[in-house]
CSV table of C-alpha atoms in Angstrom, one decimal:
chain,number,residue,atom,x,y,z
A,1,MET,CA,-0.5,-20.3,25.5
A,2,SER,CA,0.7,-23.8,24.5
A,3,GLN,CA,3.8,-24.4,22.4
A,4,THR,CA,1.5,-25.8,19.7
A,5,HIS,CA,-0.5,-22.6,19.6
A,6,LYS,CA,2.6,-20.5,19.5
A,7,LEU,CA,4.0,-22.3,16.6
A,8,ALA,CA,0.8,-22.0,14.7
A,9,ARG,CA,0.6,-18.4,15.4
A,10,THR,CA,4.2,-17.8,14.3
A,11,PHE,CA,3.5,-19.9,11.1
A,12,LEU,CA,0.4,-17.7,10.4
A,13,LEU,CA,2.5,-14.5,11.0
A,14,LEU,CA,5.0,-15.9,8.4
A,15,ALA,CA,2.3,-16.5,5.9
A,16,ILE,CA,1.0,-13.0,6.4
A,17,LEU,CA,4.5,-11.8,5.9
A,18,LEU,CA,5.1,-13.6,2.8
A,19,LEU,CA,1.9,-12.5,1.2
A,20,SER,CA,2.6,-8.8,2.1
A,21,LEU,CA,6.1,-9.2,0.3
A,22,ASN,CA,4.2,-10.1,-2.8
A,23,LEU,CA,1.9,-7.1,-2.9
A,24,ARG,CA,4.3,-4.6,-4.5
A,25,PRO,CA,7.2,-6.2,-6.6
A,26,ALA,CA,5.1,-6.4,-9.8
A,27,ILE,CA,4.6,-2.6,-9.5
A,28,ALA,CA,7.9,-1.7,-8.0
A,29,ALA,CA,10.1,-3.2,-10.7
A,30,ILE,CA,8.4,-1.0,-13.4
A,31,GLY,CA,10.5,2.2,-12.6
A,32,PRO,CA,14.0,0.6,-12.9
A,33,LEU,CA,12.9,-0.9,-16.1
A,34,ILE,CA,11.4,2.3,-17.7
A,35,GLN,CA,14.1,2.5,-20.5
A,36,SER,CA,13.6,-1.1,-21.8
A,37,ILE,CA,9.8,-0.8,-21.4
A,38,SER,CA,9.9,2.5,-23.4
A,39,GLN,CA,12.3,1.2,-26.1
A,40,PHE,CA,10.9,-2.3,-26.7
A,41,ALA,CA,7.2,-1.8,-25.8
A,42,GLN,CA,6.9,1.6,-27.0
A,43,VAL,CA,5.4,3.1,-24.0
A,44,ARG,CA,5.7,6.9,-23.2
A,45,SER,CA,5.8,8.4,-19.7
A,46,ILE,CA,2.1,8.5,-19.3
A,47,GLY,CA,1.8,4.8,-20.4
A,48,ILE,CA,4.6,4.0,-17.8
A,49,SER,CA,2.4,5.7,-15.2
A,50,LEU,CA,-0.6,3.7,-16.1
A,51,LEU,CA,1.4,0.6,-15.2
A,52,THR,CA,1.4,1.9,-11.7
A,53,THR,CA,-2.0,3.7,-11.9
A,54,ILE,CA,-4.1,0.7,-13.1
A,55,PRO,CA,-3.0,-1.7,-10.1
A,56,VAL,CA,-3.6,1.1,-7.6
A,57,LEU,CA,-7.0,1.8,-9.1
A,58,MET,CA,-7.9,-1.8,-8.9
A,59,MET,CA,-6.9,-1.8,-5.3
A,60,GLY,CA,-9.3,1.0,-4.6
A,61,LEU,CA,-12.1,-0.6,-6.3
A,62,GLY,CA,-11.3,-4.0,-4.6
A,63,ALA,CA,-11.2,-2.2,-1.1
A,64,ILE,CA,-14.7,-0.5,-2.0
A,65,TYR,CA,-16.2,-3.8,-2.6
A,66,ALA,CA,-14.4,-5.7,0.4
A,67,ALA,CA,-17.6,-6.7,2.0
A,68,SER,CA,-19.0,-8.2,-1.2
A,69,ILE,CA,-15.6,-9.9,-1.8
A,70,ARG,CA,-15.6,-11.3,1.7
A,71,GLN,CA,-19.1,-12.8,1.2
A,72,ALA,CA,-18.4,-14.1,-2.2
A,73,LEU,CA,-15.0,-15.7,-1.5
A,74,GLY,CA,-14.6,-15.9,2.3
A,75,GLU,CA,-11.4,-14.5,3.8
A,76,ARG,CA,-9.1,-17.6,3.7
A,77,GLY,CA,-10.1,-18.7,0.1
A,78,GLY,CA,-10.3,-15.2,-1.2
A,79,ILE,CA,-6.8,-14.3,0.0
A,80,ALA,CA,-5.5,-17.5,-1.6
A,81,ILE,CA,-7.3,-16.6,-4.8
A,82,GLY,CA,-5.7,-13.1,-4.8
A,83,GLY,CA,-2.2,-14.8,-4.4
A,84,ALA,CA,-3.0,-17.1,-7.4
A,85,ILE,CA,-4.0,-14.1,-9.6
A,86,ILE,CA,-0.8,-12.3,-8.8
A,87,ALA,CA,1.1,-15.2,-9.8
A,88,VAL,CA,-0.9,-15.6,-13.1
A,89,ALA,CA,-0.6,-12.0,-13.8
A,90,CYS,CA,3.3,-12.0,-13.4
A,91,LEU,CA,3.7,-15.2,-15.4
A,92,MET,CA,1.9,-13.7,-18.5
A,93,ARG,CA,4.4,-11.0,-18.6
A,94,LEU,CA,6.8,-13.4,-20.2
A,95,TRP,CA,4.8,-12.6,-23.4
A,96,ALA,CA,3.8,-9.2,-22.7
A,97,ASP,CA,6.2,-7.4,-25.0
A,98,ASN,CA,3.8,-4.8,-26.0
A,99,ARG,CA,1.7,-2.2,-24.2
A,100,TYR,CA,-1.5,-4.1,-24.4
A,101,GLY,CA,0.0,-7.2,-22.8
A,102,LEU,CA,1.6,-5.0,-20.0
A,103,PHE,CA,-1.7,-3.2,-19.4
A,104,ALA,CA,-3.6,-6.4,-19.2
A,105,SER,CA,-1.2,-7.8,-16.7
A,106,ALA,CA,-1.4,-4.7,-14.7
A,107,VAL,CA,-5.2,-5.0,-14.4
A,108,LEU,CA,-4.6,-8.6,-13.1
A,109,VAL,CA,-2.0,-7.6,-10.7
A,110,GLY,CA,-4.1,-5.0,-9.3
A,111,LEU,CA,-7.1,-7.4,-9.0
A,112,GLY,CA,-4.9,-10.0,-7.1
A,113,ILE,CA,-3.5,-7.4,-4.8
A,114,ALA,CA,-7.1,-5.8,-4.3
A,115,VAL,CA,-8.7,-9.1,-3.1
A,116,ILE,CA,-5.7,-9.6,-0.5
A,117,GLN,CA,-5.8,-6.2,0.6
A,118,ALA,CA,-9.6,-6.1,1.3
A,119,LEU,CA,-9.6,-9.2,3.3
A,120,LEU,CA,-6.3,-9.4,5.1
A,121,PRO,CA,-6.9,-6.4,7.7
A,122,GLY,CA,-10.1,-7.8,9.0
A,123,PHE,CA,-8.7,-11.4,9.2
A,124,ILE,CA,-5.7,-9.9,11.1
A,125,LYS,CA,-8.0,-8.1,13.5
A,126,ARG,CA,-10.1,-11.4,13.9
A,127,ASN,CA,-7.1,-13.5,14.8
A,128,PHE,CA,-4.7,-11.2,16.7
A,129,GLY,CA,-6.9,-9.0,18.9
A,130,ALA,CA,-4.9,-6.8,21.1
A,131,SER,CA,-1.8,-7.4,19.0
A,132,THR,CA,-3.5,-6.1,15.8
A,133,SER,CA,-1.5,-2.8,15.5
A,134,SER,CA,1.7,-4.8,15.6
A,135,VAL,CA,0.7,-7.4,13.2
A,136,LEU,CA,-0.7,-4.7,10.8
A,137,ALA,CA,2.7,-2.9,11.1
A,138,LEU,CA,4.5,-6.1,10.2
A,139,TYR,CA,2.1,-6.6,7.3
A,140,SER,CA,2.9,-3.0,6.2
A,141,THR,CA,6.6,-3.8,6.6
A,142,GLY,CA,6.3,-6.6,4.2
A,143,ILE,CA,4.6,-4.6,1.7
A,144,VAL,CA,7.4,-1.8,1.9
A,145,ALA,CA,10.1,-4.5,1.9
A,146,GLY,CA,8.6,-6.3,-1.1
A,147,ALA,CA,8.8,-3.0,-2.9
A,148,ALA,CA,12.5,-2.7,-2.0
A,149,ILE,CA,13.3,-6.1,-3.2
A,150,GLY,CA,11.3,-5.6,-6.5
A,151,SER,CA,12.9,-2.3,-7.3
A,152,GLY,CA,16.4,-3.1,-5.8
A,153,THR,CA,16.9,-6.2,-7.8
A,154,ALA,CA,15.2,-5.2,-11.1
A,155,SER,CA,18.2,-3.7,-12.8
A,156,TRP,CA,20.6,-6.6,-11.9
A,157,LEU,CA,18.0,-9.2,-12.9
A,158,GLU,CA,17.3,-7.5,-16.2
A,159,ASP,CA,21.1,-7.8,-16.9
A,160,GLN,CA,20.8,-11.5,-16.2
A,161,LEU,CA,17.4,-12.5,-17.6
A,162,GLY,CA,16.1,-9.6,-19.8
A,163,TRP,CA,13.3,-7.3,-18.7
A,164,LEU,CA,10.4,-9.7,-19.5
A,165,SER,CA,11.8,-12.5,-17.3
A,166,THR,CA,12.5,-10.0,-14.5
A,167,LEU,CA,8.8,-8.9,-14.5
A,168,ALA,CA,7.5,-12.5,-15.0
A,169,GLY,CA,9.9,-14.0,-12.3
A,170,TRP,CA,7.6,-12.6,-9.4
A,171,ALA,CA,5.1,-15.4,-10.2
A,172,LEU,CA,7.3,-17.9,-8.2
A,173,PRO,CA,7.2,-16.2,-4.8
A,174,ALA,CA,3.5,-15.4,-5.3
A,175,VAL,CA,3.0,-19.1,-5.7
A,176,GLY,CA,5.1,-20.1,-2.6
A,177,ALA,CA,3.4,-17.4,-0.5
A,178,THR,CA,-0.1,-18.8,-1.6
A,179,VAL,CA,1.0,-22.4,-0.6
A,180,VAL,CA,2.2,-21.3,2.8
A,181,TRP,CA,-1.0,-19.4,3.4
A,182,MET,CA,-3.3,-22.2,2.7
A,183,LEU,CA,-1.2,-24.5,5.1
A,184,ALA,CA,-0.7,-21.7,7.9
A,185,SER,CA,-4.4,-20.6,7.9
A,186,ARG,CA,-6.1,-24.0,8.1
A,187,ASN,CA,-7.1,-23.6,11.8
A,188,SER,CA,-7.5,-19.7,11.9
A,189,GLN,CA,-10.6,-17.8,12.6
A,190,TYR,CA,-12.0,-16.4,9.4
A,191,ALA,CA,-15.3,-15.3,7.7
A,192,GLY,CA,-16.2,-18.0,5.3
A,193,ARG,CA,-17.9,-17.7,1.9
A,194,SER,CA,-21.5,-16.6,2.1
A,195,THR,CA,-21.5,-17.1,5.9
A,196,ALA,CA,-22.1,-13.5,7.1
A,197,GLN,CA,-23.5,-13.7,10.6
A,198,PRO,CA,-26.9,-12.1,11.2
A,199,GLY,CA,-26.7,-8.3,11.2
A,200,ALA,CA,-23.2,-8.4,9.5
A,201,ALA,CA,-24.4,-6.1,6.7
A,202,ALA,CA,-25.5,-3.7,9.3
A,203,LYS,CA,-22.1,-4.1,11.0
A,204,GLY,CA,-20.2,-3.0,8.0
A,205,GLY,CA,-21.5,-3.7,4.6
A,206,SER,CA,-24.3,-1.3,4.4
A,207,VAL,CA,-23.0,1.5,6.8
A,208,PRO,CA,-22.9,4.7,5.0
A,209,PHE,CA,-19.4,5.7,6.2
A,210,TRP,CA,-19.5,8.6,3.7
A,211,ARG,CA,-21.9,10.5,6.2
A,212,ILE,CA,-19.2,10.9,8.8
A,213,GLY,CA,-16.6,13.6,8.2
A,214,ARG,CA,-13.8,11.6,10.0
A,215,CYS,CA,-14.2,8.8,7.4
A,216,TRP,CA,-13.3,11.4,4.7
A,217,SER,CA,-10.4,12.7,6.8
A,218,LEU,CA,-8.8,9.4,7.1
A,219,LEU,CA,-9.6,8.4,3.4
A,220,LEU,CA,-7.8,11.6,2.3
A,221,PHE,CA,-4.9,10.8,4.7
A,222,PHE,CA,-4.4,7.4,3.4
A,223,GLY,CA,-4.6,8.5,-0.2
A,224,ILE,CA,-1.8,11.1,0.3
A,225,GLY,CA,0.4,8.7,2.3
A,226,THR,CA,0.0,5.9,-0.5
A,227,GLY,CA,0.4,8.4,-3.2
A,228,ALA,CA,3.7,9.5,-1.9
A,229,PHE,CA,4.7,5.8,-1.6
A,230,MET,CA,3.7,5.1,-5.3
A,231,LEU,CA,5.2,8.3,-6.6
A,232,ALA,CA,8.6,7.6,-5.1
A,233,MET,CA,8.5,4.0,-6.1
A,234,ALA,CA,7.5,4.8,-9.8
A,235,TRP,CA,9.6,8.0,-10.5
A,236,ILE,CA,12.7,8.4,-8.2
A,237,SER,CA,14.8,6.2,-10.6
A,238,PRO,CA,13.7,7.8,-13.9
A,239,PHE,CA,14.1,11.2,-12.3
A,240,TYR,CA,17.8,10.7,-11.4
A,241,ILE,CA,18.5,9.0,-14.8
A,242,GLY,CA,17.1,12.2,-16.3
A,243,LEU,CA,19.5,14.3,-14.2
A,244,GLY,CA,22.4,12.3,-15.7
A,245,LEU,CA,23.1,9.6,-13.2
A,246,THR,CA,23.7,6.0,-14.5
A,247,LYS,CA,20.9,3.5,-14.3
A,248,GLY,CA,22.9,1.6,-11.6
A,249,VAL,CA,23.3,4.7,-9.4
A,250,ALA,CA,19.6,5.7,-9.9
A,251,GLY,CA,18.6,2.2,-8.9
A,252,LEU,CA,20.8,2.3,-5.9
A,253,LEU,CA,19.1,5.4,-4.7
A,254,LEU,CA,15.6,3.7,-5.2
A,255,SER,CA,16.9,0.8,-3.3
A,256,VAL,CA,18.2,3.2,-0.4
A,257,LEU,CA,14.7,4.8,-0.3
A,258,THR,CA,12.9,1.5,-0.1
A,259,ILE,CA,15.2,-0.2,2.3
A,260,VAL,CA,15.1,2.8,4.6
A,261,GLU,CA,11.2,2.6,4.3
A,262,ALA,CA,11.3,-1.1,5.2
A,263,LEU,CA,13.6,-0.6,8.1
A,264,THR,CA,11.5,2.3,9.4
A,265,ALA,CA,8.3,0.2,9.0
A,266,LEU,CA,9.9,-2.6,10.9
A,267,TRP,CA,10.8,-0.4,13.7
A,268,LEU,CA,7.4,0.8,13.8
A,269,SER,CA,6.1,-2.8,14.2
A,270,LEU,CA,8.2,-3.2,17.1
A,271,THR,CA,7.4,0.0,18.9
A,272,ILE,CA,3.9,1.0,17.9
A,273,ASN,CA,2.3,0.0,21.2
A,274,ARG,CA,4.5,2.6,22.9
A,275,PHE,CA,2.6,5.3,21.1
A,276,PRO,CA,-1.2,4.9,21.9
A,277,ASP,CA,-1.5,8.6,20.7
A,278,ARG,CA,-0.3,8.3,17.0
A,279,ARG,CA,-0.4,12.1,16.3
A,280,GLY,CA,3.3,12.7,17.1
A,281,LEU,CA,4.5,10.1,14.8
A,282,LEU,CA,1.9,11.1,12.1
A,283,ILE,CA,3.2,14.8,12.2
A,284,THR,CA,6.9,13.8,12.1
A,285,SER,CA,6.3,11.5,9.2
A,286,LEU,CA,4.4,14.2,7.3
A,287,LEU,CA,7.2,16.8,7.8
A,288,LEU,CA,9.9,14.3,6.7
A,289,VAL,CA,7.9,13.5,3.6
A,290,ALA,CA,7.6,17.1,2.7
A,291,ALA,CA,11.2,17.9,3.4
A,292,GLY,CA,12.2,15.1,1.1
A,293,PHE,CA,10.2,16.2,-1.7
A,294,LEU,CA,11.4,19.7,-1.3
A,295,MET,CA,15.0,18.6,-1.5
A,296,LEU,CA,14.3,16.8,-4.9
A,297,ILE,CA,13.4,20.4,-6.2
A,298,VAL,CA,16.0,22.6,-4.7
A,299,ALA,CA,18.9,20.4,-4.3
A,300,PRO,CA,18.5,16.9,-5.8
A,301,LEU,CA,22.2,16.2,-6.6
A,302,VAL,CA,23.7,18.0,-3.6
A,303,ALA,CA,22.8,15.1,-1.1
A,304,PRO,CA,20.7,12.6,-3.0
A,305,TYR,CA,21.1,9.8,-0.5
A,306,PHE,CA,19.8,12.0,2.3
A,307,ALA,CA,16.9,13.3,0.2
A,308,VAL,CA,15.7,9.7,-0.5
A,309,SER,CA,16.4,8.8,3.1
A,310,LEU,CA,14.1,11.5,4.4
A,311,LEU,CA,11.5,10.1,2.1
A,312,GLY,CA,12.1,6.6,3.3
A,313,VAL,CA,11.8,7.4,7.0
A,314,GLY,CA,8.7,9.6,6.3
A,315,ILE,CA,6.8,7.1,4.2
A,316,GLY,CA,8.0,4.1,6.3
A,317,ILE,CA,6.0,5.7,9.1
A,318,LEU,CA,3.2,7.3,7.2
A,319,PHE,CA,2.1,4.3,4.9
A,320,PRO,CA,1.6,1.7,7.8
A,321,LEU,CA,0.3,4.2,10.3
A,322,SER,CA,-2.5,5.5,8.0
A,323,ILE,CA,-3.9,1.9,8.0
A,324,ILE,CA,-3.3,1.5,11.8
A,325,VAL,CA,-5.1,4.6,12.6
A,326,ALA,CA,-8.1,3.7,10.6
A,327,MET,CA,-8.2,0.2,12.3
A,328,ASP,CA,-7.9,1.9,15.8
A,329,HIS,CA,-11.2,3.6,15.3
A,330,LEU,CA,-13.2,0.4,15.8
A,331,LYS,CA,-13.1,-2.9,17.8
A,332,ASP,CA,-15.4,-5.2,15.9
A,333,PRO,CA,-13.2,-7.2,13.2
A,334,THR,CA,-15.9,-7.2,10.4
A,335,LEU,CA,-16.9,-3.5,10.9
A,336,ALA,CA,-13.3,-2.5,11.2
A,337,GLY,CA,-12.3,-4.5,8.0
A,338,ASN,CA,-15.1,-2.8,6.1
A,339,PHE,CA,-14.3,0.6,7.5
A,340,THR,CA,-10.7,0.2,6.6
A,341,ALA,CA,-11.8,-0.9,3.1
A,342,PHE,CA,-13.8,2.2,2.7
A,343,VAL,CA,-10.7,4.3,3.7
A,344,GLN,CA,-8.5,2.3,1.5
A,345,GLY,CA,-10.9,2.3,-1.4
A,346,GLY,CA,-11.1,6.0,-2.0
A,347,GLY,CA,-7.5,6.4,-0.8
A,348,PHE,CA,-6.1,4.1,-3.4
A,349,ILE,CA,-8.2,5.9,-6.0
A,350,ILE,CA,-6.7,9.3,-5.0
A,351,ALA,CA,-3.2,7.6,-4.9
A,352,SER,CA,-3.6,6.3,-8.4
A,353,LEU,CA,-3.8,9.7,-9.8
A,354,VAL,CA,-0.5,10.7,-8.4
A,355,PRO,CA,1.9,8.7,-10.7
A,356,LEU,CA,-0.5,9.3,-13.6
A,357,THR,CA,-0.2,13.1,-13.0
A,358,ALA,CA,3.5,12.7,-12.6
A,359,GLY,CA,3.8,11.0,-16.1
A,360,SER,CA,1.4,13.5,-17.8
A,361,LEU,CA,3.6,16.3,-16.3
A,362,ARG,CA,6.8,14.7,-17.3
A,363,ASP,CA,5.5,14.2,-21.0
A,364,VAL,CA,4.5,18.0,-21.1
A,365,PHE,CA,7.3,19.7,-19.3
A,366,ASN,CA,10.1,17.1,-19.2
A,367,ASP,CA,10.3,17.8,-15.5
A,368,LEU,CA,8.8,16.3,-12.3
A,369,SER,CA,9.5,19.3,-10.0
A,370,TYR,CA,5.8,20.2,-10.2
A,371,ILE,CA,4.7,16.9,-8.7
A,372,TRP,CA,7.4,17.0,-6.1
A,373,LEU,CA,6.0,20.4,-5.0
A,374,LEU,CA,2.4,19.3,-5.1
A,375,MET,CA,3.2,16.4,-2.9
A,376,ALA,CA,5.2,18.5,-0.5
A,377,VAL,CA,2.3,20.9,-0.2
A,378,ALA,CA,-0.2,18.0,0.2
A,379,SER,CA,2.0,16.5,3.0
A,380,LEU,CA,2.1,19.7,4.9
A,381,GLY,CA,-1.6,20.1,4.5
A,382,MET,CA,-2.2,16.8,6.1
A,383,VAL,CA,-0.7,18.0,9.3
A,384,VAL,CA,-3.9,19.9,10.0
A,385,LEU,CA,-5.7,16.6,9.8
A,386,ALA,CA,-3.2,14.6,11.8
A,387,VAL,CA,-3.6,16.8,15.0
A,388,ARG,CA,-7.2,15.8,15.2
A,389,PHE,CA,-6.7,12.0,15.3
A,390,SER,CA,-6.5,11.8,19.1
A,391,PRO,CA,-7.5,8.6,20.9
A,392,ALA,CA,-10.4,10.4,22.6
A,393,SER,CA,-11.8,11.2,19.2
A,394,TYR,CA,-12.2,7.4,18.5
A,395,GLY,CA,-15.0,7.4,21.0
A,396,ARG,CA,-16.8,10.2,19.5
A,397,PHE,CA,-16.5,8.5,16.0
A,398,GLN,CA,-18.1,5.3,17.4
A,399,GLU,CA,-20.9,7.4,18.7
A,400,ASP,CA,-21.4,9.1,15.2
A,401,LEU,CA,-21.3,5.6,13.5
A,402,ALA,CA,-23.9,4.2,16.0
A,403,GLU,CA,-26.2,7.1,15.1
A,404,VAL,CA,-25.6,6.7,11.4
A,405,GLN,CA,-26.6,2.9,11.7
A,406,GLY,CA,-29.6,4.0,13.6
A,407,GLY,CA,-30.5,6.5,10.8
A,408,VAL,CA,-29.7,9.8,12.6
A,409,LEU,CA,-26.3,11.4,12.4
A,410,ARG,CA,-25.4,13.6,15.3
A,411,THR,CA,-25.0,17.2,14.4
A,412,ALA,CA,-23.4,18.6,17.3
């Protein structure tokens, strides 16, 4: 590999990382600002949850229509459009001092994120081949790190700039990431606008993934993992404020959680190739997530930093690995991208219900213990699915997929 090619590859990795860093701050900053949003925008708990639920729901819808988005926009241009939409959505929050403006910006934020997340995994597999798992883990690390930065700086920025400017300020890094992307991706391999190859629809766009049980298992797995991520990001800080801790300490706990998530995801990106069989990592992550949520129920104030660290390590493994395992199942970049879009589409829709349920329960019971328990039970239940995700099962899945594409699903 020539020095020029290495530099171009590194620049492209930087662009992917910068884009991923911008996929969560506009959502993650909501939790630490809940008091100001409630006071000045007159938004109750369920409304606060909608500011998280709406973008996640948009991500799900965007993933479902990933093949159409790819053909309409192309991968390179579509990803740039997604970055621009995020920037516009954040900027409009300068004037979003009421619930309607906040909800409208949440829709746009979700749309921009949805476009990028629908297109980037397939682009990564197309350009990085055997290194796809590591690059996907780096991409996931950026998502988690962006959440850490967004949540960790929100309270401090609010004190300096006010809550509206804090939310709007994320337009600047979104613009920067989009510019870097356009420069770095000029010579990359990508599916262009309306340039699907012959048979491309058959290779992904029209495949009835829903007819294969493994697709639903992976969809549910991704939904639970992402739901845990979104729930912690949206409600850990308000939960501890409700227990009597100061806004600063509650924000610090959220920062610890997201920083641990980011460091764990970074570790995963560096070591993922040592674990061709992902099941040990998956089961470990699920047990840690369940333990963290249970600690929030039985002893939230005894060792709060330990509790959020358990969640951080668990989610830091589970969130990126749920994407990686889906991508592991297929080799063709277009088909793998569309399959991952199916998994993420349904998974994000499931995940969008988690913070909404949390807000509803909080309004009714003034307590989040019920949602912590629900997520702990769900995480333990996912262990039953995780033990089945062996490397050998990928081949059986590909056989099932070939038969579905031929119109006959293997019943054995």
